[in-house]
mmCIF file of C-alpha atoms in Angstrom:
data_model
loop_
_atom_site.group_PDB
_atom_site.id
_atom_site.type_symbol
_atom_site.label_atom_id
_atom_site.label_comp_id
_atom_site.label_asym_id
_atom_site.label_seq_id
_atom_site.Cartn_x
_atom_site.Cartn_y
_atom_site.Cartn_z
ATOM 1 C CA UNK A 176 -240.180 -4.005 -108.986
ATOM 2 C CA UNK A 177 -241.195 -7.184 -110.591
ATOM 3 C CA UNK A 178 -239.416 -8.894 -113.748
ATOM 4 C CA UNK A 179 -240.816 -7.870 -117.119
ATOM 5 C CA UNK A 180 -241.012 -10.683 -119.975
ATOM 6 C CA UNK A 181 -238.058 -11.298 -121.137
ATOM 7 C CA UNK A 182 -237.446 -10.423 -124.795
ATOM 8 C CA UNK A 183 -236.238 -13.390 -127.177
ATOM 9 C CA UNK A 184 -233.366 -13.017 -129.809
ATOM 10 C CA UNK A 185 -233.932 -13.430 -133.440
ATOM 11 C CA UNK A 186 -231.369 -16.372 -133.543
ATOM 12 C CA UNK A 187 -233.239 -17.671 -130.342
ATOM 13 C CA UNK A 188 -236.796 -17.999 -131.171
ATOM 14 C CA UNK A 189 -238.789 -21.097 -132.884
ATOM 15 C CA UNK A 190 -239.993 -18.582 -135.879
ATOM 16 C CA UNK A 191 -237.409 -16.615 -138.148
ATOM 17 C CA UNK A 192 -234.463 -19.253 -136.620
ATOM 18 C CA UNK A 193 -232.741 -19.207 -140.493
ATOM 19 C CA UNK A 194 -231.571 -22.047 -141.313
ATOM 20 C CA UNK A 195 -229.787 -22.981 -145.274
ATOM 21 C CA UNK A 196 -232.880 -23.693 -146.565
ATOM 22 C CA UNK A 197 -231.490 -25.739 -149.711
ATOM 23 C CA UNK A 198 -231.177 -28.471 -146.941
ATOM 24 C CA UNK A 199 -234.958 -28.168 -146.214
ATOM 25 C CA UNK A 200 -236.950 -26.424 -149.264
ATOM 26 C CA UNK A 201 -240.219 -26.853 -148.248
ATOM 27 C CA UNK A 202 -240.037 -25.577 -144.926
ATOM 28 C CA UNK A 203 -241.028 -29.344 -143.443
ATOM 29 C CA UNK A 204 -244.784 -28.378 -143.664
ATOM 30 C CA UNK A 205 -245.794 -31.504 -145.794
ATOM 31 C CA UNK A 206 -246.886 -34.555 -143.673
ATOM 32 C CA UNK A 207 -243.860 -37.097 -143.564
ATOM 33 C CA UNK A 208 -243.621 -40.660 -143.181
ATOM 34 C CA UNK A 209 -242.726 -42.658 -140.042
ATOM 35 C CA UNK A 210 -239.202 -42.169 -137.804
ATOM 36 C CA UNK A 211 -236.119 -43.989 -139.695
ATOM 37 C CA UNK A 212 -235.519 -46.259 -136.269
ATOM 38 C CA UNK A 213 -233.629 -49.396 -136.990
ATOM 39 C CA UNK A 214 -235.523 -51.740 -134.787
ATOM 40 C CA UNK A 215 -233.804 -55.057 -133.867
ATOM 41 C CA UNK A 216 -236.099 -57.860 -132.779
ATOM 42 C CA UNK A 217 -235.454 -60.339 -129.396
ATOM 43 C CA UNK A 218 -237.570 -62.437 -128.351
ATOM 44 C CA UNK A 219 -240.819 -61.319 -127.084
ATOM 45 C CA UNK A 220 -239.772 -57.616 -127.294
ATOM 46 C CA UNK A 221 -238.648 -55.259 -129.906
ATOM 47 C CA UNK A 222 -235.936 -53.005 -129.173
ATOM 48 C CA UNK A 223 -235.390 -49.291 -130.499
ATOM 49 C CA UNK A 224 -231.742 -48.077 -131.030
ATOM 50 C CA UNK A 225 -231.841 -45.006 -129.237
ATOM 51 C CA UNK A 226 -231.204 -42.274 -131.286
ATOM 52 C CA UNK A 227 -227.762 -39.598 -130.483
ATOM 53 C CA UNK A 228 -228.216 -36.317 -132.223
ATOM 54 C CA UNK A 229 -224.320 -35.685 -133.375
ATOM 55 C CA UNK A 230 -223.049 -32.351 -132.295
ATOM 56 C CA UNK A 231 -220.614 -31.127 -135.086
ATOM 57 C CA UNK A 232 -217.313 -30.643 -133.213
ATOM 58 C CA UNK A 233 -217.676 -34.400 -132.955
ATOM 59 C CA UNK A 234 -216.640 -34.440 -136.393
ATOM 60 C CA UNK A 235 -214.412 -32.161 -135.910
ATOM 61 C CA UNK A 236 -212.444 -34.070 -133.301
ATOM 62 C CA UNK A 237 -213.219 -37.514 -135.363
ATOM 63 C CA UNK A 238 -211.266 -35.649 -138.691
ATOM 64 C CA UNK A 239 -208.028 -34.632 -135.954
ATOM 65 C CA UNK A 240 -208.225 -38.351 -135.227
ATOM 66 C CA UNK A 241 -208.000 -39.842 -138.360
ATOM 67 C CA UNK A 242 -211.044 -41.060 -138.172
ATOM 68 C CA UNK A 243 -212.984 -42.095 -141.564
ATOM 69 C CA UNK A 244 -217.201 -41.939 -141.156
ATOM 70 C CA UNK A 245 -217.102 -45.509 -141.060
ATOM 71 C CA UNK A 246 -214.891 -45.479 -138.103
ATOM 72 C CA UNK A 247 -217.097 -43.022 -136.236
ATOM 73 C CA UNK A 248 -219.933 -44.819 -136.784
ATOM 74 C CA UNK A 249 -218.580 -47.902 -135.745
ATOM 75 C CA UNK A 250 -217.222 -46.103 -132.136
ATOM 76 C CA UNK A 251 -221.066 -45.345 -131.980
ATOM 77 C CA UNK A 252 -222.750 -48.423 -132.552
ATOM 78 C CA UNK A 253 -220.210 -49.935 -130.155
ATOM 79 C CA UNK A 254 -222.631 -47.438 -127.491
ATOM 80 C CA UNK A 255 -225.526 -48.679 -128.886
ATOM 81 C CA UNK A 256 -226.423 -45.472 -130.403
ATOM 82 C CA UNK A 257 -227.912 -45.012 -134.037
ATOM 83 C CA UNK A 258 -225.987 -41.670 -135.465
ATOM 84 C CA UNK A 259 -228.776 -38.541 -136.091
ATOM 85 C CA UNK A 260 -227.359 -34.761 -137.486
ATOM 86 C CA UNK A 261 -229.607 -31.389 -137.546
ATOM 87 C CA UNK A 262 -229.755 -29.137 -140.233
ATOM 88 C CA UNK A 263 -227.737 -26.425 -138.260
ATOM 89 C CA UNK A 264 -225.213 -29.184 -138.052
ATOM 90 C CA UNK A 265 -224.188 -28.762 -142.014
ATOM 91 C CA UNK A 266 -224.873 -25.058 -141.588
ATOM 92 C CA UNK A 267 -222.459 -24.807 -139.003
ATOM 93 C CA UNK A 268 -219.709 -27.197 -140.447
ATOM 94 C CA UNK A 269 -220.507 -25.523 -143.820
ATOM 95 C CA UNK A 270 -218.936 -22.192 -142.608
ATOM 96 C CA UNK A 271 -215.309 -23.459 -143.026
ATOM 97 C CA UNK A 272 -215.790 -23.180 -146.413
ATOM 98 C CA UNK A 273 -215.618 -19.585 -145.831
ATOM 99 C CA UNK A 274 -212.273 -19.644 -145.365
ATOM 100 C CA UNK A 275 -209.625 -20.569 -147.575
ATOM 101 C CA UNK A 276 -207.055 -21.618 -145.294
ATOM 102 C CA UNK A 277 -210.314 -24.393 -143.637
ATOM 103 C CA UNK A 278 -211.840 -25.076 -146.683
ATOM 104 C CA UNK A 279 -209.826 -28.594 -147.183
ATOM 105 C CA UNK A 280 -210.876 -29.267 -143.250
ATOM 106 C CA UNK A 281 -214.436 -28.350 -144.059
ATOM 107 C CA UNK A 282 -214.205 -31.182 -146.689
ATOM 108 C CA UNK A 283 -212.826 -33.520 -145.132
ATOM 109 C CA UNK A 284 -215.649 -33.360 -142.304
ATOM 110 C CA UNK A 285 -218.136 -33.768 -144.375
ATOM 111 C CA UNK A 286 -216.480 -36.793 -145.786
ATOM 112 C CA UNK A 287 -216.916 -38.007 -142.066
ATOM 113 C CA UNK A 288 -220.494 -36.761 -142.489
ATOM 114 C CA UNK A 289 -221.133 -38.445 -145.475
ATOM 115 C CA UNK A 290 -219.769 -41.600 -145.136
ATOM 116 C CA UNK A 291 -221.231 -41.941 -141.186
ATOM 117 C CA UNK A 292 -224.790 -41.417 -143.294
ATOM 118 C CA UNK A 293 -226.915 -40.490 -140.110
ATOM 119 C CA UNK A 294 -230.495 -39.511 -140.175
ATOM 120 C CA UNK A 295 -231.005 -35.937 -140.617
ATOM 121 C CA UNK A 296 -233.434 -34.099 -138.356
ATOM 122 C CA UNK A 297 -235.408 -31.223 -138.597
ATOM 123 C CA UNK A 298 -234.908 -27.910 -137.506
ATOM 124 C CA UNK A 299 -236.474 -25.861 -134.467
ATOM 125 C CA UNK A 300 -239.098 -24.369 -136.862
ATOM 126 C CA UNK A 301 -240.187 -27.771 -138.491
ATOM 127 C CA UNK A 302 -240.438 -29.364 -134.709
ATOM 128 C CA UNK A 303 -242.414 -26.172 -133.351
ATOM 129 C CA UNK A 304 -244.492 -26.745 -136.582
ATOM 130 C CA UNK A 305 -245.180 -30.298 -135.232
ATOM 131 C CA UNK A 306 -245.867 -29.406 -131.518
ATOM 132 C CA UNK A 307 -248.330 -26.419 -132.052
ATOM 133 C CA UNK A 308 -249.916 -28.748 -134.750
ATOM 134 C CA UNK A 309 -250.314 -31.693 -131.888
ATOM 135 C CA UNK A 310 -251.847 -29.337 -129.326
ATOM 136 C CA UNK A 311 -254.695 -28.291 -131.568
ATOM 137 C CA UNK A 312 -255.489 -31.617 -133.385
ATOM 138 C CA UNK A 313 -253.340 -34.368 -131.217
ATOM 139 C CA UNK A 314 -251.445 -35.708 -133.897
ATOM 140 C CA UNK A 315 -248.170 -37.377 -132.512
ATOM 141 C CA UNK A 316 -244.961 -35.539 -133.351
ATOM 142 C CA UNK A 317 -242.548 -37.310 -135.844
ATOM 143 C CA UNK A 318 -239.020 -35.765 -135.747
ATOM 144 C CA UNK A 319 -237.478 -36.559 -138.726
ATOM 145 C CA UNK A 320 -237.727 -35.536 -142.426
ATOM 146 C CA UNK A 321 -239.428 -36.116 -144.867
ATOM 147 C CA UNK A 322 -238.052 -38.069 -147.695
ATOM 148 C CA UNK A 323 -237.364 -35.381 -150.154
ATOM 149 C CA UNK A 324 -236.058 -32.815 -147.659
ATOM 150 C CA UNK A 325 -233.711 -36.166 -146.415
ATOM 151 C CA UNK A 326 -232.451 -36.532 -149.931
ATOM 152 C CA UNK A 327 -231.717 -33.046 -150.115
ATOM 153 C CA UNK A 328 -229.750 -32.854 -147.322
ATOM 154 C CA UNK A 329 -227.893 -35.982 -147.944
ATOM 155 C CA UNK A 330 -227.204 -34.712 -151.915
ATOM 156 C CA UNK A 331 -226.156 -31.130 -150.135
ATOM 157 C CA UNK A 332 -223.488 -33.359 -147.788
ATOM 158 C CA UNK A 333 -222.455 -35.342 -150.859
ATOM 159 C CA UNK A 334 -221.500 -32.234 -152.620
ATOM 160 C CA UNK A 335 -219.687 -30.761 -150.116
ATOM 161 C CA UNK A 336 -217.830 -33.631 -149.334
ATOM 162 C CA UNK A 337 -216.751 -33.301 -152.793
ATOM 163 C CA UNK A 338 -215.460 -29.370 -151.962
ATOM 164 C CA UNK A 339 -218.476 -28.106 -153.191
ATOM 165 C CA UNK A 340 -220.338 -24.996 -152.307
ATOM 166 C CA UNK A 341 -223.578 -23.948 -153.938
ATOM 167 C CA UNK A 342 -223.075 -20.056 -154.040
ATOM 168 C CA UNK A 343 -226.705 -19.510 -153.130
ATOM 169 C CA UNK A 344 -225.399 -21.453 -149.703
ATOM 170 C CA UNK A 345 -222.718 -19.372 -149.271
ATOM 171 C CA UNK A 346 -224.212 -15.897 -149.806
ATOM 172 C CA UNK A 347 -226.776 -17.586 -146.599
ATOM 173 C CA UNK A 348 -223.697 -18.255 -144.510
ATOM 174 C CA UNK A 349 -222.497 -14.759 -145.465
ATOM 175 C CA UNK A 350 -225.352 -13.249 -144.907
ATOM 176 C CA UNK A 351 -226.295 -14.427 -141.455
ATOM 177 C CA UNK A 352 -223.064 -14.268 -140.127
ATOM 178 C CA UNK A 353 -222.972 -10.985 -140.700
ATOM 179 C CA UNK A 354 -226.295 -10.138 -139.049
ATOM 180 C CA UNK A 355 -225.480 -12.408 -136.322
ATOM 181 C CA UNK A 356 -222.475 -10.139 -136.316
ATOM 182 C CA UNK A 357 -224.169 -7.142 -136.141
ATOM 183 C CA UNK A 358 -226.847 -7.994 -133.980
ATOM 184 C CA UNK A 359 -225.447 -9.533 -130.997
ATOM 185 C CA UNK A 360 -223.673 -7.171 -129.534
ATOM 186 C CA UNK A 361 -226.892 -4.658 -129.326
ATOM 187 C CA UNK A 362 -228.742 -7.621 -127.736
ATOM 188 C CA UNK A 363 -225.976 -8.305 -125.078
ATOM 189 C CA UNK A 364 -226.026 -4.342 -124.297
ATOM 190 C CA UNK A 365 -229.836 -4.557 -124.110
ATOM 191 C CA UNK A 366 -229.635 -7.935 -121.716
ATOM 192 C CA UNK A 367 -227.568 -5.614 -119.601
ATOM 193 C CA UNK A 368 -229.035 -2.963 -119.121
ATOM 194 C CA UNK A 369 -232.248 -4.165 -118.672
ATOM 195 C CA UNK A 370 -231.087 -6.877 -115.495
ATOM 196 C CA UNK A 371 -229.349 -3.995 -114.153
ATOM 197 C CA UNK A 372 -232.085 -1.552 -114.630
ATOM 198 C CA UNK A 373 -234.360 -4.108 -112.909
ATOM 199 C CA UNK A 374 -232.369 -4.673 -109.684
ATOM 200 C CA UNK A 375 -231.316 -1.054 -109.039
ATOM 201 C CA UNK A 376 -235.253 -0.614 -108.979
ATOM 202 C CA UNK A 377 -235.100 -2.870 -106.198
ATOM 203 C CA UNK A 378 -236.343 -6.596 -107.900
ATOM 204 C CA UNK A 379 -234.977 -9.799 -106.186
ATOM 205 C CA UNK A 380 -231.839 -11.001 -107.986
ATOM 206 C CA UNK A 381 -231.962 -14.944 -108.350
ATOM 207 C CA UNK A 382 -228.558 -16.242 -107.476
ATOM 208 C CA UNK A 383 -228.879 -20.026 -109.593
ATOM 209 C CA UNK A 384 -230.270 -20.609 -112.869
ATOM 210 C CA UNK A 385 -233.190 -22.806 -111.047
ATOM 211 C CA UNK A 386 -234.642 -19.430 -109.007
ATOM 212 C CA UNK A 387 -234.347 -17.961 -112.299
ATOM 213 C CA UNK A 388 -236.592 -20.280 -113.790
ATOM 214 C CA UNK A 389 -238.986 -19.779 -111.212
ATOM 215 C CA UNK A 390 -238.866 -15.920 -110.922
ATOM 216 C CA UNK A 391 -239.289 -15.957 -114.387
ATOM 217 C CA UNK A 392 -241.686 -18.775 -114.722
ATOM 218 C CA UNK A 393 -244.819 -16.388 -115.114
ATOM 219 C CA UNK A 394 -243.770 -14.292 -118.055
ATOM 220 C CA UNK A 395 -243.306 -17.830 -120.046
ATOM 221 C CA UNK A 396 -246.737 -17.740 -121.796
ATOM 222 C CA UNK A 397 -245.649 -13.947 -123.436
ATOM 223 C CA UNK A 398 -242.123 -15.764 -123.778
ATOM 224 C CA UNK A 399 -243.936 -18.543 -126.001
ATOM 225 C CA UNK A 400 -245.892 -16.251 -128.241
ATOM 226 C CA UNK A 401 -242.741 -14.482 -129.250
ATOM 227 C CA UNK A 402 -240.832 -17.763 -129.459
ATOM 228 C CA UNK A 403 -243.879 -18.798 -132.175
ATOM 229 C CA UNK A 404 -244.180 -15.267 -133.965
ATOM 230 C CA UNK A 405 -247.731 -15.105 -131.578
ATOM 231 C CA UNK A 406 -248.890 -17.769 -134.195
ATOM 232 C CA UNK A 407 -250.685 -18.876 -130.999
ATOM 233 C CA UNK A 408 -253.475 -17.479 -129.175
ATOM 234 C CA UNK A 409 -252.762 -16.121 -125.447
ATOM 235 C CA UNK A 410 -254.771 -19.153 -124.240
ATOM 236 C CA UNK A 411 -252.725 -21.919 -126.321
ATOM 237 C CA UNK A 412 -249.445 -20.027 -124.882
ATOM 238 C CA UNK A 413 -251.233 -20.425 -121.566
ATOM 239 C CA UNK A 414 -251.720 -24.540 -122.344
ATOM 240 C CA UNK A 415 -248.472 -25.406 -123.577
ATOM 241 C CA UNK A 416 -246.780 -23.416 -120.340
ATOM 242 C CA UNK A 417 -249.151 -25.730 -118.369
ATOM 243 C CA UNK A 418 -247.993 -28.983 -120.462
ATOM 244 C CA UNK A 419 -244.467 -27.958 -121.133
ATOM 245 C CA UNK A 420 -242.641 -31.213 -120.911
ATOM 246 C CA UNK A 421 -245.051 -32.642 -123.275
ATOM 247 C CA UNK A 422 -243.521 -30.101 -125.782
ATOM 248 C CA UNK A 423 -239.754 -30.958 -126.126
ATOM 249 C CA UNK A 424 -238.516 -29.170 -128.477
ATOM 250 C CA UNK A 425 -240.261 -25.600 -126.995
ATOM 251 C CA UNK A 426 -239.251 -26.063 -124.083
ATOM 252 C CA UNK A 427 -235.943 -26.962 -124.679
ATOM 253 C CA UNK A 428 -236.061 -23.449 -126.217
ATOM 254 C CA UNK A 429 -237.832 -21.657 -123.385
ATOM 255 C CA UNK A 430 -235.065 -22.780 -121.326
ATOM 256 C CA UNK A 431 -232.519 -22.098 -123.743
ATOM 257 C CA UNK A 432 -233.688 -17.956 -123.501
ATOM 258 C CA UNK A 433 -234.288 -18.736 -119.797
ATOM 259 C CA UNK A 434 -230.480 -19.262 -119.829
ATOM 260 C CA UNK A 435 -229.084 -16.697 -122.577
ATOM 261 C CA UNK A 436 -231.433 -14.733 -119.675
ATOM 262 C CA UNK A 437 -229.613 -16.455 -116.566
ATOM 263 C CA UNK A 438 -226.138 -15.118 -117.831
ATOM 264 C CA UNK A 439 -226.743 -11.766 -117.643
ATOM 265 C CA UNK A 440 -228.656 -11.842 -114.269
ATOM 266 C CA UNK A 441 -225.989 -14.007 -112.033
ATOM 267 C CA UNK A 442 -223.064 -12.968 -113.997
ATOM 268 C CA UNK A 443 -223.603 -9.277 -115.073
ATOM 269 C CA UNK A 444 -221.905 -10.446 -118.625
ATOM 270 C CA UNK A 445 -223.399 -10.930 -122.064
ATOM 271 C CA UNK A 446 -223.713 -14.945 -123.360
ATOM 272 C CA UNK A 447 -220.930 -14.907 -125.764
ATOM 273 C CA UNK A 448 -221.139 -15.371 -129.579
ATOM 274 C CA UNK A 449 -221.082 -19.396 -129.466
ATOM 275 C CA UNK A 450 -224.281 -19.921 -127.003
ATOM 276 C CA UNK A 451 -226.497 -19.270 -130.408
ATOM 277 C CA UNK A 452 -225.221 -22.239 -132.064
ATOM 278 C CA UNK A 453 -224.383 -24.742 -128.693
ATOM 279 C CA UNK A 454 -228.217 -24.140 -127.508
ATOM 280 C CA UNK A 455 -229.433 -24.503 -130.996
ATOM 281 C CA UNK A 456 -227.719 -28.009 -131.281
ATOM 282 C CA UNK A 457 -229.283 -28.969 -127.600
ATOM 283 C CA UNK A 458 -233.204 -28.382 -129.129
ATOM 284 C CA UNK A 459 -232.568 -29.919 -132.623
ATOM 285 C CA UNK A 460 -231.706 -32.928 -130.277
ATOM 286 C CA UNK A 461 -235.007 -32.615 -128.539
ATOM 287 C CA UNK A 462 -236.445 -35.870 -129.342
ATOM 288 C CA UNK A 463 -232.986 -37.493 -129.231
ATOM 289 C CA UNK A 464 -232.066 -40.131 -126.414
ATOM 290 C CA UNK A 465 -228.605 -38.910 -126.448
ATOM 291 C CA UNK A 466 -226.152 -35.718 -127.035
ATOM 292 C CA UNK A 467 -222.963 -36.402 -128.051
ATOM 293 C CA UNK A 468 -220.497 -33.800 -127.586
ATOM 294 C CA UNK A 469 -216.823 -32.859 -127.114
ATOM 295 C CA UNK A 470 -217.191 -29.596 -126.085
ATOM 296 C CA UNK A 471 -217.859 -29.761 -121.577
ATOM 297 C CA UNK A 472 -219.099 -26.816 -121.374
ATOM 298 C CA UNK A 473 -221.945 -27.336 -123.457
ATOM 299 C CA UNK A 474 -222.149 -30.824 -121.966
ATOM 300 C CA UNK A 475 -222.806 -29.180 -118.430
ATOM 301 C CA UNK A 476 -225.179 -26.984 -119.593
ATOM 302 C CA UNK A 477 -227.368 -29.739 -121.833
ATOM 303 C CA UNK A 478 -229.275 -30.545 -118.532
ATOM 304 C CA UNK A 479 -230.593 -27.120 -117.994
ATOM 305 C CA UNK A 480 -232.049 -26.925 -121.100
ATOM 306 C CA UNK A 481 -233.199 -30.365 -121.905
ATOM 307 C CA UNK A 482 -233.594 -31.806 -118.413
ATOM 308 C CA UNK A 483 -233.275 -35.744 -118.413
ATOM 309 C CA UNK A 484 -231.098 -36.179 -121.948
ATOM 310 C CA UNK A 485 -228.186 -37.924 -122.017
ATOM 311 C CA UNK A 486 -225.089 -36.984 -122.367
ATOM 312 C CA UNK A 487 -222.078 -38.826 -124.238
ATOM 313 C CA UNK A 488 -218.759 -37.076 -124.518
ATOM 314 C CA UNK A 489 -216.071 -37.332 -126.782
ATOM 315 C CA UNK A 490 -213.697 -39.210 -124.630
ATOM 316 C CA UNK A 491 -216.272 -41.712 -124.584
ATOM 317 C CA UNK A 492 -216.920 -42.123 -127.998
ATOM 318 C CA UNK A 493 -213.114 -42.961 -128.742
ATOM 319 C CA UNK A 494 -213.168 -45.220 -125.807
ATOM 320 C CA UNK A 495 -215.523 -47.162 -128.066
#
């Protein structure tokens, strides 16, 4: 018995990945301007900063320091590295407000947020948007946001930093944690039963992520037409399997379901809760030069899913 596609989670997919949309209102679809690079001239060359997508326990750990924003930006320029935050960032950090007993924590980070002012980056959607719209017409991706959806989510920081939560965002945060709640669990069960459905039939069990990858690697066309709500025909999801790496941000996704499917199939456990958000972070950073994290796990894992992106950790970062 052969593998069957494997199916791709709500919370996992390039469509229908919710995101608080008061941070983005138009849904990134208008054409934007060019990348917010600070560009520093030498002689007879022109050098780009390269850009480090901010994963938010950074923050976290830089609040537990007593660091300001203006610290934590300085620890990064020290690296060379020009600071860049996703939308699910401020989702994610925005949950502490949740909770009355983290609400003054939640603040405080996005006083950090605030003050480090970082370019904010699109979300999985926008960047899929982008890629399927350079396959068909060969315009050149430009990961960042547009001006107005930038000044949104820099007013939406500023609030927050000032302990305040719109209640439309926090009916969103409600909302999807409860479905994410709700819905992972059946998922897991389904992963499950399904890998061990498949090898009691008698299929070859891969024993690293890298054979999965390959057993898997024919059912990644079907994979890509549910990752893009089969917005694309069977033969673009044929094109962009063929030209993956020219697609960043899909494939960091492919690979990120590739995993959630790895888990199940060396391990015989469910990914837990957390992989959701830690893979999330790893494709809004797929145009990034670096990830900078403080959580190892997820460091470890970044190479799986976006093959050839740096990683900085937060031990480095506060080494300066």
């Amino acid at each position: 018995m052969d593998w069957a596609t494997p199916s791709v989670p709500n919370g996992a997919r390039g469509r229908g990945l919710n995101e608080y949309q008061a941070f983005a209102a138009d849904g990134g679809r208008r054409d934007i301007g060019p990348p917010r690079l600070k560009r520093v001239a030498f002689a007879r060359q022109q050098y780009t900063v390269p850009k480090a997508y901010i994963e938010p326990n950074i923050i976290n750990w830089a609040r537990r320091t007593g660091w300001s924003g203006d610290e934590l930006r300085t620890r990064l320029r020290r690296r060379d590295i020009d600071p860049h935050f996703g939308l699910h960032g401020i989702y994610e950090l925005a949950r502490g407000f949740r909770s009355p007993s983290a609400r003054t924590d939640a603040q405080r980070n996005f006083q950090i947020v605030a003050q480090l002012d970082p370019v904010y980056g699109p979300t999985p959607d926008m960047l899929l948007d982008k890629e399927l719209d350079q396959l068909r017409t060969g315009a050149a991706v430009i990961p960042t946001l547009d001006a107005m959806n930038h000044a949104s989510a820099k007013y939406q920081v500023a609030r927050m930093a000032e302990g305040l939560f719109e209640p439309e965002g926090e009916e969103f945060v409600r909302e999807r944690e409860a479905n994410i709640q709700r819905d992972h669990p059946k998922y897991t069960a389904y992963q499950l039963r399904e890998v061990r459905q498949t090898i009691g039939a008698g299929a070859h069990q891969p024993t690293t992520f890298e054979e999965v990858v390959t057993v898997l690697d024919s059912e990644v066309p079907s994979m890509i037409r549910q990752i893009l709500g089969n917005r694309a025909t069977a033969l673009e999801a044929a094109e962009l399997h063929g030209r993956l790496d020219r697609f960043p941000a899909l494939r960091s996704i492919v690979r990120a379901n590739l995993y959630l499917w790895a888990i199940p199939i060396l391990h015989d456990t469910g990914a837990s809760l957390d992989k959701l958000d830690d893979y999330r972070h790893v494709v809004e950073a797929s145009y990034a030069d670096v990830f900078v994290t403080g959580d190892g796990q997820l460091a470890r894992t970044v190479p799986r899913i976006h093959p050839g992106l740096l990683v900085v950790n937060w031990d480095e970062v506060k080494a300066g």
